[in-house]
Short mmCIF file of C-alpha atoms in Angstrom, two decimals:
data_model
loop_
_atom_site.label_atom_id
_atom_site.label_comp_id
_atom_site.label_asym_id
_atom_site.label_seq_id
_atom_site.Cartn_x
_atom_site.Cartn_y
_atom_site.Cartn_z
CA UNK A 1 5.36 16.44 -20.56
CA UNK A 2 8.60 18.45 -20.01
CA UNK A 3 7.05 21.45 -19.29
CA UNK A 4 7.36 23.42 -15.84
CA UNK A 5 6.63 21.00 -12.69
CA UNK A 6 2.89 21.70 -11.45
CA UNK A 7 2.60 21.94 -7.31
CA UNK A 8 -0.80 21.33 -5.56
CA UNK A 9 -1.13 22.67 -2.03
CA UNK A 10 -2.56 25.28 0.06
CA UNK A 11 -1.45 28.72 -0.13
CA UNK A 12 0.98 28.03 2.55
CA UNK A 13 4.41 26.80 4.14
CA UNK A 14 3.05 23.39 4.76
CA UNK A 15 5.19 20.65 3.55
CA UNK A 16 5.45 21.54 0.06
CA UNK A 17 8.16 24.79 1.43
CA UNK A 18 10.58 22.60 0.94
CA UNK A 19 9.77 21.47 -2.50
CA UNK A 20 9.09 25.12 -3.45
CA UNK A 21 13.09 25.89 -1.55
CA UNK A 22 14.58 23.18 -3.42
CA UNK A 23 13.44 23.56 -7.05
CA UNK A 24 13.85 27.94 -6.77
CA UNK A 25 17.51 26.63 -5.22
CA UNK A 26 17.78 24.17 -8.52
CA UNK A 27 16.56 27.54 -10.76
CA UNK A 28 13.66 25.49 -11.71
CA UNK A 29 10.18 27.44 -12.80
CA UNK A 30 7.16 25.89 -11.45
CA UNK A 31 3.73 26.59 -11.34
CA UNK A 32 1.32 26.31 -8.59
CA UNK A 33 -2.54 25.40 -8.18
CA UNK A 34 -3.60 26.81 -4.69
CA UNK A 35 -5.86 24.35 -3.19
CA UNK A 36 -8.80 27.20 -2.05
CA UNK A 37 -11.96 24.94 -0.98
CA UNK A 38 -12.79 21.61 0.13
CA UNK A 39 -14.22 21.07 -3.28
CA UNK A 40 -10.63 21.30 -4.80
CA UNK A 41 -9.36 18.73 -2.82
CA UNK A 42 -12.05 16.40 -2.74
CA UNK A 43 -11.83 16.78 -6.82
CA UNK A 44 -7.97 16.04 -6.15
CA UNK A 45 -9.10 12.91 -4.48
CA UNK A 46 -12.06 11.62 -6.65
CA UNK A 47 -9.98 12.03 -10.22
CA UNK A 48 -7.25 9.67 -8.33
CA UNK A 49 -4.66 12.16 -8.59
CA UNK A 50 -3.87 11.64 -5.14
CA UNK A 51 -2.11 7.98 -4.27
CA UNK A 52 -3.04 8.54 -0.53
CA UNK A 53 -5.67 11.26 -0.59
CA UNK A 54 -2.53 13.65 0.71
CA UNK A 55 -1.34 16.50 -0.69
CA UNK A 56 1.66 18.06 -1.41
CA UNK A 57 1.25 16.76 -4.98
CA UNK A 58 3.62 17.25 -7.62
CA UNK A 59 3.05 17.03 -11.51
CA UNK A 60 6.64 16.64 -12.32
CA UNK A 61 7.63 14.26 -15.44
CA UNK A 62 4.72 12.24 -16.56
CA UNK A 63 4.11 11.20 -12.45
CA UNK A 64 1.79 12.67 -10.15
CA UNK A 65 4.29 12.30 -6.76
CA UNK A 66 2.80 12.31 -3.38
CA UNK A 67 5.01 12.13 -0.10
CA UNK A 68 7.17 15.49 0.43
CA UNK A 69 10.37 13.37 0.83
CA UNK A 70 9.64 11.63 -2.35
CA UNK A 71 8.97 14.45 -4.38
CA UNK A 72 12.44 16.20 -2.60
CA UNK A 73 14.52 12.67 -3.41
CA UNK A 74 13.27 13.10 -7.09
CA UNK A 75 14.09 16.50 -7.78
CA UNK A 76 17.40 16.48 -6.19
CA UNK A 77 18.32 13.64 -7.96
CA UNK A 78 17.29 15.20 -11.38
CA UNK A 79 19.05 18.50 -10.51
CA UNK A 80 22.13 16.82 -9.57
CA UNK A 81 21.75 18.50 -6.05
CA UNK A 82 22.28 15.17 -4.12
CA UNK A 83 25.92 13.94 -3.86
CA UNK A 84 28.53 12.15 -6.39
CA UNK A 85 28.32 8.81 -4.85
CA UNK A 86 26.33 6.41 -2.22
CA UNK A 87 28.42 7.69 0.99
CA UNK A 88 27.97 11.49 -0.08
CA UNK A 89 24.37 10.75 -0.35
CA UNK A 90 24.06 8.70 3.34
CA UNK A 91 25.47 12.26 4.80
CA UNK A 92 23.29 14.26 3.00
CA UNK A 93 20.25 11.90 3.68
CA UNK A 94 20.84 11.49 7.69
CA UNK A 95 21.48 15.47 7.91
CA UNK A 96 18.46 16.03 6.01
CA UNK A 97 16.26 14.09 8.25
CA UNK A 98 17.83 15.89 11.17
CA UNK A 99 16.55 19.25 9.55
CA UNK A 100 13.13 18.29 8.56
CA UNK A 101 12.65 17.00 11.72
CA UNK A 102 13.56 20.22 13.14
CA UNK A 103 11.43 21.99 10.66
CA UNK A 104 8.27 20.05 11.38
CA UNK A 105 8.77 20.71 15.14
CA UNK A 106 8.99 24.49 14.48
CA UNK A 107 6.59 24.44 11.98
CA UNK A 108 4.08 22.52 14.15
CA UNK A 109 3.85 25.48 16.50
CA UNK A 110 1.10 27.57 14.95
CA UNK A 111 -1.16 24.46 14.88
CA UNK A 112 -0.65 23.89 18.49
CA UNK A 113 -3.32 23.93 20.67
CA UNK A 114 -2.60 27.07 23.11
CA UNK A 115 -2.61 24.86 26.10
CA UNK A 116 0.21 23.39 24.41
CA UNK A 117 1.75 26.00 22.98
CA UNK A 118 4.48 27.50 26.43
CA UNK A 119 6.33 23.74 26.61
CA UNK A 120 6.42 23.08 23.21
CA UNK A 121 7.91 26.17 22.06
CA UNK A 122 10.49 25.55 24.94
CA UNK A 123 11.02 21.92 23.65
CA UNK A 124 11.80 22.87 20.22
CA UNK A 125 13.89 26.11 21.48
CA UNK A 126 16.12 23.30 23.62
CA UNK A 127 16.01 20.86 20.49
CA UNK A 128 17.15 23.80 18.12
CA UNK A 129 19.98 25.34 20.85
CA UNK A 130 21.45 22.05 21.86
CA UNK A 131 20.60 19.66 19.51
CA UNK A 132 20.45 20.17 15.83
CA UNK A 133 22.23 23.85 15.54
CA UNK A 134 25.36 21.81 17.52
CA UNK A 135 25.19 19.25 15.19
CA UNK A 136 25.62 21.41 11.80
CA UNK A 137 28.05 23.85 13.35
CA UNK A 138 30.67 20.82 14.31
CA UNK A 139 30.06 19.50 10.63
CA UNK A 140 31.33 22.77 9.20
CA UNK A 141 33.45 23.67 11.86
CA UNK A 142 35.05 20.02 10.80
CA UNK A 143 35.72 20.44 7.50
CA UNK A 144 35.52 23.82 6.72
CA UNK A 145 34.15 24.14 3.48
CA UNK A 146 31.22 26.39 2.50
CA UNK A 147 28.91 23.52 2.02
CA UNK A 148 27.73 20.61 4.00
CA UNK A 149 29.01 17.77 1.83
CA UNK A 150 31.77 17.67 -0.98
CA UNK A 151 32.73 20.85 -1.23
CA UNK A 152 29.31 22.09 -3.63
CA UNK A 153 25.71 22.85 -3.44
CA UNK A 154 23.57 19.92 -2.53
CA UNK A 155 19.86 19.52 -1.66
CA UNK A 156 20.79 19.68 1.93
CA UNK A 157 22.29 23.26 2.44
CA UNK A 158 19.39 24.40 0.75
CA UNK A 159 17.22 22.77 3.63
CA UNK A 160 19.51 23.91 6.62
CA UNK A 161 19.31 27.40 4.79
CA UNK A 162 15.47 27.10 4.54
CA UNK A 163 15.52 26.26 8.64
CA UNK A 164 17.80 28.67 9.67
CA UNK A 165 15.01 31.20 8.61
CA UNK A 166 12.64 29.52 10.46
CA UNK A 167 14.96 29.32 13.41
CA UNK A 168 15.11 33.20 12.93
CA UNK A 169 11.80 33.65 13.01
CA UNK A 170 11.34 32.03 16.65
CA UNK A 171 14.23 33.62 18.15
CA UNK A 172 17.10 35.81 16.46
CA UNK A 173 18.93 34.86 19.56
CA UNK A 174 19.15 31.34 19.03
CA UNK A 175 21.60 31.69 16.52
CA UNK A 176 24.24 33.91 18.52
CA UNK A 177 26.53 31.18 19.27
CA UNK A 178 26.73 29.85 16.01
CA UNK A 179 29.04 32.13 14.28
CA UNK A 180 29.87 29.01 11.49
CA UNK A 181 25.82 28.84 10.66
CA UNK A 182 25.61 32.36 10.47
CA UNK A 183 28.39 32.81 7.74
CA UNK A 184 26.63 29.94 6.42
CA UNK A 185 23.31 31.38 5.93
CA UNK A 186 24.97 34.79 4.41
CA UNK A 187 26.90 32.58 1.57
CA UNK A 188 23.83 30.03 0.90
CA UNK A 189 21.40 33.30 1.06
CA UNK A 190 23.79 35.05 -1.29
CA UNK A 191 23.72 32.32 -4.24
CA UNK A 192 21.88 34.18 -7.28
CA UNK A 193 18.58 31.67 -7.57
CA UNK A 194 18.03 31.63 -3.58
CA UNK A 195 18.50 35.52 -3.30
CA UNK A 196 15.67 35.85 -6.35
CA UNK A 197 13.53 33.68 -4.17
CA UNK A 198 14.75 35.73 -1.16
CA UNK A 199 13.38 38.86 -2.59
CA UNK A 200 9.71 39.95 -2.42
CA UNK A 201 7.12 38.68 -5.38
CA UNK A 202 8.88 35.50 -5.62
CA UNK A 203 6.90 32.30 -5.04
CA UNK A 204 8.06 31.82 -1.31
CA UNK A 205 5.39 31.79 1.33
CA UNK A 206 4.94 33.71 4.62
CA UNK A 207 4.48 32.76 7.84
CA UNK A 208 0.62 32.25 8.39
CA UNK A 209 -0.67 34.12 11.66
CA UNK A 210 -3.23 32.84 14.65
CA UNK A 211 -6.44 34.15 12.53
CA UNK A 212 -5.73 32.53 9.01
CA UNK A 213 -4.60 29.51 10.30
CA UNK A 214 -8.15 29.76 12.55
CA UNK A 215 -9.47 30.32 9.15
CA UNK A 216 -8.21 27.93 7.41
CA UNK A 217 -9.55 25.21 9.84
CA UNK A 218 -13.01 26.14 9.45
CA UNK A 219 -12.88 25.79 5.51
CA UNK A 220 -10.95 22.74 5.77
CA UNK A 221 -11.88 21.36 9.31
CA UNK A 222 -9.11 19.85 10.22
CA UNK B 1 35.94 -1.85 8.04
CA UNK B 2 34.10 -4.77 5.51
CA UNK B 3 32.88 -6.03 8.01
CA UNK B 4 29.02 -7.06 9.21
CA UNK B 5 27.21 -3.81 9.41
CA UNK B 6 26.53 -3.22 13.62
CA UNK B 7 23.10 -2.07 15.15
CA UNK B 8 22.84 0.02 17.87
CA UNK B 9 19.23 -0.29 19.45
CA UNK B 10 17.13 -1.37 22.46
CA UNK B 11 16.14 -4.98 22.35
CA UNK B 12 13.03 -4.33 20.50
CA UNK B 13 11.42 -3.50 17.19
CA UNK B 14 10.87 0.93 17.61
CA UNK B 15 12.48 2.49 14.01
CA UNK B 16 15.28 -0.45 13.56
CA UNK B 17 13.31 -3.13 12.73
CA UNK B 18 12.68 -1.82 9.38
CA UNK B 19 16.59 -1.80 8.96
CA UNK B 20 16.53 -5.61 9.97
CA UNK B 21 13.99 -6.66 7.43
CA UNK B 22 15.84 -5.04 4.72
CA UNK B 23 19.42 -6.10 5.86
CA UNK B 24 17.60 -9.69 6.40
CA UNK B 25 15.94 -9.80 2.87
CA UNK B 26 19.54 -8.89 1.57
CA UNK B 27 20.58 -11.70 2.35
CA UNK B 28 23.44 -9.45 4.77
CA UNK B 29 24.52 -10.68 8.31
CA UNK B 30 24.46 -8.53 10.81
CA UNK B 31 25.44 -7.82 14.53
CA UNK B 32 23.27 -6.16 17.28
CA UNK B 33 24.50 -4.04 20.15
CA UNK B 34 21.48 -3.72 22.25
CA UNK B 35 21.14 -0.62 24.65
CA UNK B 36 19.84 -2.30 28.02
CA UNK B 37 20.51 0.74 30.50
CA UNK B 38 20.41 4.49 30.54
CA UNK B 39 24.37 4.44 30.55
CA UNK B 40 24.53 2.54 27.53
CA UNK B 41 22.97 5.29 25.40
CA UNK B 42 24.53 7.76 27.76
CA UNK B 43 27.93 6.23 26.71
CA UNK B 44 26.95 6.46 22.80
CA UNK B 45 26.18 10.21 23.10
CA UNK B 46 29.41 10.55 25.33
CA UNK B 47 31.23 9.41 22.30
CA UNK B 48 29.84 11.50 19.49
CA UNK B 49 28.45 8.34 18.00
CA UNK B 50 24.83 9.82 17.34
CA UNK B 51 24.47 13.25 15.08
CA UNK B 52 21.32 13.86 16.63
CA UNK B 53 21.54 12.05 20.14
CA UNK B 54 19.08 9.54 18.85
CA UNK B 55 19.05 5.83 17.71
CA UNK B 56 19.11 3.90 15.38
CA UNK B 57 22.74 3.57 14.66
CA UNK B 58 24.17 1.59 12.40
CA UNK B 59 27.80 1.50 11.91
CA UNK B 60 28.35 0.97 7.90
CA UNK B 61 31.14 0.86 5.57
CA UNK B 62 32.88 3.31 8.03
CA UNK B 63 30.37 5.62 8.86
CA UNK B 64 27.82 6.01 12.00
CA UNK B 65 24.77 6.52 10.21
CA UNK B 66 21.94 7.68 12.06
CA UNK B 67 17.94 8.54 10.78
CA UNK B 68 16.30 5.54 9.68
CA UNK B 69 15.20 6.66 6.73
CA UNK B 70 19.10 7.67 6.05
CA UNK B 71 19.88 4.10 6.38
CA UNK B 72 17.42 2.59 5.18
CA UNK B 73 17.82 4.79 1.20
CA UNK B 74 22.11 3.66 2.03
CA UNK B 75 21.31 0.02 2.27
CA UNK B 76 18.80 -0.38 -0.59
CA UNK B 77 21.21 2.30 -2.71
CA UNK B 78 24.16 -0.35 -1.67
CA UNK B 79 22.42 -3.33 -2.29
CA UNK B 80 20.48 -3.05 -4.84
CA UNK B 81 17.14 -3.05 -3.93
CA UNK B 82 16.22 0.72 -4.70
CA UNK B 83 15.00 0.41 -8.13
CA UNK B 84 16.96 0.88 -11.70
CA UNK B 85 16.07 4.58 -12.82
CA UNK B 86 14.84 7.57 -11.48
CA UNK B 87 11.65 7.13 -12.12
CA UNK B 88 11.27 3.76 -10.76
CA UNK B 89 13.15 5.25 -7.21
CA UNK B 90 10.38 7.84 -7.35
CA UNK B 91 8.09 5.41 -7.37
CA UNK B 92 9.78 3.28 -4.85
CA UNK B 93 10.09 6.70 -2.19
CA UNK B 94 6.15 7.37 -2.54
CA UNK B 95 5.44 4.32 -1.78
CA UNK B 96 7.74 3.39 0.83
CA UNK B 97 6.60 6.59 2.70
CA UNK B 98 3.10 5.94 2.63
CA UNK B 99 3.78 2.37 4.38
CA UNK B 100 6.53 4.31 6.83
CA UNK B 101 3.19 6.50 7.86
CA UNK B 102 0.96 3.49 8.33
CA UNK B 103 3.64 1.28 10.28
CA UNK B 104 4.73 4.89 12.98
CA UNK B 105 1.16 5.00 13.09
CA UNK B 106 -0.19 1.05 14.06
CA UNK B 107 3.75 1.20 15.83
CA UNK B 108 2.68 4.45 17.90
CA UNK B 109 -0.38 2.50 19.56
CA UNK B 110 1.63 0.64 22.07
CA UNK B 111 3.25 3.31 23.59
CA UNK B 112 -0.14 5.72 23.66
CA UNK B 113 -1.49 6.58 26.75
CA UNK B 114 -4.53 4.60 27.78
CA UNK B 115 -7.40 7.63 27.19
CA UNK B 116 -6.60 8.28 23.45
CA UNK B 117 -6.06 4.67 22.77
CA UNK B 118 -9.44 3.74 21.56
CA UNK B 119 -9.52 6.95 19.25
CA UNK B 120 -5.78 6.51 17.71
CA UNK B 121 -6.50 2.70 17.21
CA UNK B 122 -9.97 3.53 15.12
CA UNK B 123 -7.92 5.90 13.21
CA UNK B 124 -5.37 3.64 12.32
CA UNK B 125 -7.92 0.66 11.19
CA UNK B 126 -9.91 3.04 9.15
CA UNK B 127 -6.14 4.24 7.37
CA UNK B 128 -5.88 0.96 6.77
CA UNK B 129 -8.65 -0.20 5.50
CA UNK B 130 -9.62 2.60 3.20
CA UNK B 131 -6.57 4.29 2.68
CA UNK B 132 -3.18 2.44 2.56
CA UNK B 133 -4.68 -0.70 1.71
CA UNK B 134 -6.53 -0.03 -1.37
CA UNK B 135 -4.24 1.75 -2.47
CA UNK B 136 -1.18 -0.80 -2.46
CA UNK B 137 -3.47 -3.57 -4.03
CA UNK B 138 -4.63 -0.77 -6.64
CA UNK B 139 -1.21 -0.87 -7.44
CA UNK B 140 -0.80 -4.94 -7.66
CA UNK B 141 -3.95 -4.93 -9.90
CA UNK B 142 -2.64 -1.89 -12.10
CA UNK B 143 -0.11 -3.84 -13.30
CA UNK B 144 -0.39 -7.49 -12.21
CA UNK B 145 3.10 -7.91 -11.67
CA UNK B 146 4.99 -10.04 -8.33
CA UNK B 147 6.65 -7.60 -7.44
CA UNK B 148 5.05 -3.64 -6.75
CA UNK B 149 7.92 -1.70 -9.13
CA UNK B 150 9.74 -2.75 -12.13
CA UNK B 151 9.14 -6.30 -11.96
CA UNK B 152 11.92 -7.63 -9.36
CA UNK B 153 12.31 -7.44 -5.41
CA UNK B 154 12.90 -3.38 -4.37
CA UNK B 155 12.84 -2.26 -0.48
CA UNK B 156 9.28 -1.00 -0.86
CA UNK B 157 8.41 -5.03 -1.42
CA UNK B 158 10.16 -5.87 2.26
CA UNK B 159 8.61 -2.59 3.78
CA UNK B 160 4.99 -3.90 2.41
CA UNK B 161 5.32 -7.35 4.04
CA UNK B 162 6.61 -5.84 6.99
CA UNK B 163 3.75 -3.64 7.25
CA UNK B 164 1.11 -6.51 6.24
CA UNK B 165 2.42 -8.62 8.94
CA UNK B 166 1.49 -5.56 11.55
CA UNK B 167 -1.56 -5.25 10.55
CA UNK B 168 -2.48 -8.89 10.73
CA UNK B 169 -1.05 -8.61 14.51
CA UNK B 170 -3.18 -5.24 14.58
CA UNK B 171 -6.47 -6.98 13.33
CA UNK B 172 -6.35 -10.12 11.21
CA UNK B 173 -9.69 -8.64 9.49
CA UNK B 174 -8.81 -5.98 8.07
CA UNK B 175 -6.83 -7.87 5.09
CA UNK B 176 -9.69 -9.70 4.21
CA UNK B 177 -11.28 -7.44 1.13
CA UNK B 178 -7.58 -7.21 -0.19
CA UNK B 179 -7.04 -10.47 -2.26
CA UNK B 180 -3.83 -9.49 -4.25
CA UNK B 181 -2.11 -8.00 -1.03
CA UNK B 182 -2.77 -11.30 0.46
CA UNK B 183 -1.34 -13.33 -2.29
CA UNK B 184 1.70 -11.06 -2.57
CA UNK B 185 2.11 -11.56 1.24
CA UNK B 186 2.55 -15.01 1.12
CA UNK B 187 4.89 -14.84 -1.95
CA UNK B 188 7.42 -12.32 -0.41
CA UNK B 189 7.27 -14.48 2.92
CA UNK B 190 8.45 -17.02 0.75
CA UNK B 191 11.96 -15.56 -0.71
CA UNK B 192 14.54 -17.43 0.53
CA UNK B 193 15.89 -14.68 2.63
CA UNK B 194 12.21 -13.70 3.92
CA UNK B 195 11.31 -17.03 4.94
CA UNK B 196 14.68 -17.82 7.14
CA UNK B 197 14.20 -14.10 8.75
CA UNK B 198 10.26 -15.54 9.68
CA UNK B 199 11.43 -18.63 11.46
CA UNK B 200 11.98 -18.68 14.84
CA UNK B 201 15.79 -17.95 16.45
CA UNK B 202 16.09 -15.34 13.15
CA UNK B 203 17.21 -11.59 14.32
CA UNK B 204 13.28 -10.76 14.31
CA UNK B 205 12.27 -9.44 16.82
CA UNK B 206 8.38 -9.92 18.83
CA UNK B 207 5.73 -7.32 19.83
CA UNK B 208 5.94 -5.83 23.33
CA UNK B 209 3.53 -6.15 25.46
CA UNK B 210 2.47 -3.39 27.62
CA UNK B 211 4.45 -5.00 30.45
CA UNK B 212 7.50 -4.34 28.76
CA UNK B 213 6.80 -0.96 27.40
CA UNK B 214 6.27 0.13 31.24
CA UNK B 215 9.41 -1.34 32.29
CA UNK B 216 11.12 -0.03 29.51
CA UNK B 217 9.64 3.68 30.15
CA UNK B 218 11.27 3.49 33.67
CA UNK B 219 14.31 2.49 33.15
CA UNK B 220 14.66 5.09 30.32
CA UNK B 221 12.28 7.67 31.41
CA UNK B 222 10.44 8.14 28.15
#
């Protein structure tokens, strides 16, 4: 019961990246069950372990939690990662939801169909540049702490931290005229349990290319 | 700074009504600013009012909170309605996102254009119908309580009548097999809170119809 939280998802970013960011951030072990065939989920689904035949799943407590923010709100809470009171958690909740909805743009990219592909990247390039990356600069640039809200390490630098790399990875460039989310990324990155997930062999996943994501739709046709 | 929490929105349901129905069922007053021309949202950016250039706003306790889900976890937090552990708020977030999916989804249909219509709408009946549904009155029979957590009135309650009254709208039908959801329907429309934000005149507010949605699109260019 209080052993080490159980993950279920693909061998992949996905929406469990987050959930694997936040509980390496929280220096919590976890263990993971790669979902490899159609047969795995559809066992997922028929023993009811799955409350809307969805995955990420988590095994964390006694529950079997479905719903990535769900799983995120519980884990932050236990780890003490999400504010000391109801007006530290509003910021960290609305700039959270700013992030992931950056992150799911971004991360939507390598399932876009290639017809798509030119104006969305262009859309979420213009979202990231004059948007969201705005947005978090002015909020340390305004207080000028090293974290987001009150002054310590919340849920929600770990996520900013987690899309920053992300960011990266579509264009280095897009962070040149953010000097404040730059130092920002060096001081989160720098924090012993994200560095050990930082480093090769931990349980952080790469980005998935054109042919296994091609791959990955003919096992699991979606 | 105590004063009536203020809504910044179009004249129309989009990602505040949720907000309403739990502000309503709170028994808490409220005041709407309604957005009725390009310059009024223009004027709200202007300002720095919106984090993320985006409504819903709602002014609160001092702060311009944007992200609906941001506001919605800050109300229910604030008033009570989010649950009295943990455990039970974990339950309360998976739940409440699976009906969030299900209501963006059945919400989504109005503004779809025309070719993908049929398609998205057969989607979102057969979601209902043998996903979200079954799965909220699996709850209701699992532990035949009023109420779907801890035995008293949470958010995910308001958010599940909310939804249930879409779906009617959507197709009266598809709540037929669903006996329990039906009953628990009529007994959170009957909360004393509920029932006054049902009647006509209340802060409610109608379907569009696709009339509206055009003229809306041109005058905002969405």
């Amino acid at each position: 019961m209080a052993g080490k939280p159980v993950l279920h998802y693909f061998n992949a970013r996905g929406r469990m990246e987050c959930i694997r960011w936040l509980l390496a951030a929280a220096g919590v072990e976890f263990e993971e069950k790669f979902i490899q065939s159609p047969e795995d989920l559809e066992k997922l689904k028929k023993d009811g372990n799955l409350m809307f035949d969805q995955v990420p799943m988590v095994e964390i407590d006694g529950m079997k939690l479905v719903q990535t923010r769900a799983i995120l709100n519980y884990i932050a809470t236990k780890y003490d990662l999400y504010g000391k009171d109801m007006k530290e958690r509003a910021l960290i909740d609305m700039y959270t939801e700013g992030i992931l909805d950056l992150t799911e743009m971004i991360g939507q990219l390598v399932l876009c169909p290639p017809d798509q592909r030119e104006a969305k990247t262009a859309l979420a390039k213009d979202r990231t540049k004059n948007r969201y990356l705005p947005a978090f600069e002015k909020v340390l640039k305004s207080h000028g702490q090293d974290y987001l809200v009150g002054n310590r390490l919340t849920r929600v630098d770990v996520h900013l931290l987690e899309l920053l790399l992300y960011v990266e990875e579509l264009d280095a460039s897009l962070l040149t005229p953010f000097p404040l989310l730059k130092a920002f990324k060096s001081r989160i990155s720098s924090l012993p349990n994200v560095k050990k997930f930082l480093h090769p062999g931990s349980q952080r996943k790469p980005p998935l290319d054109a042919k296994q994501i091609e791959e990955a739709r003919k096992v699991f046709k979606f």
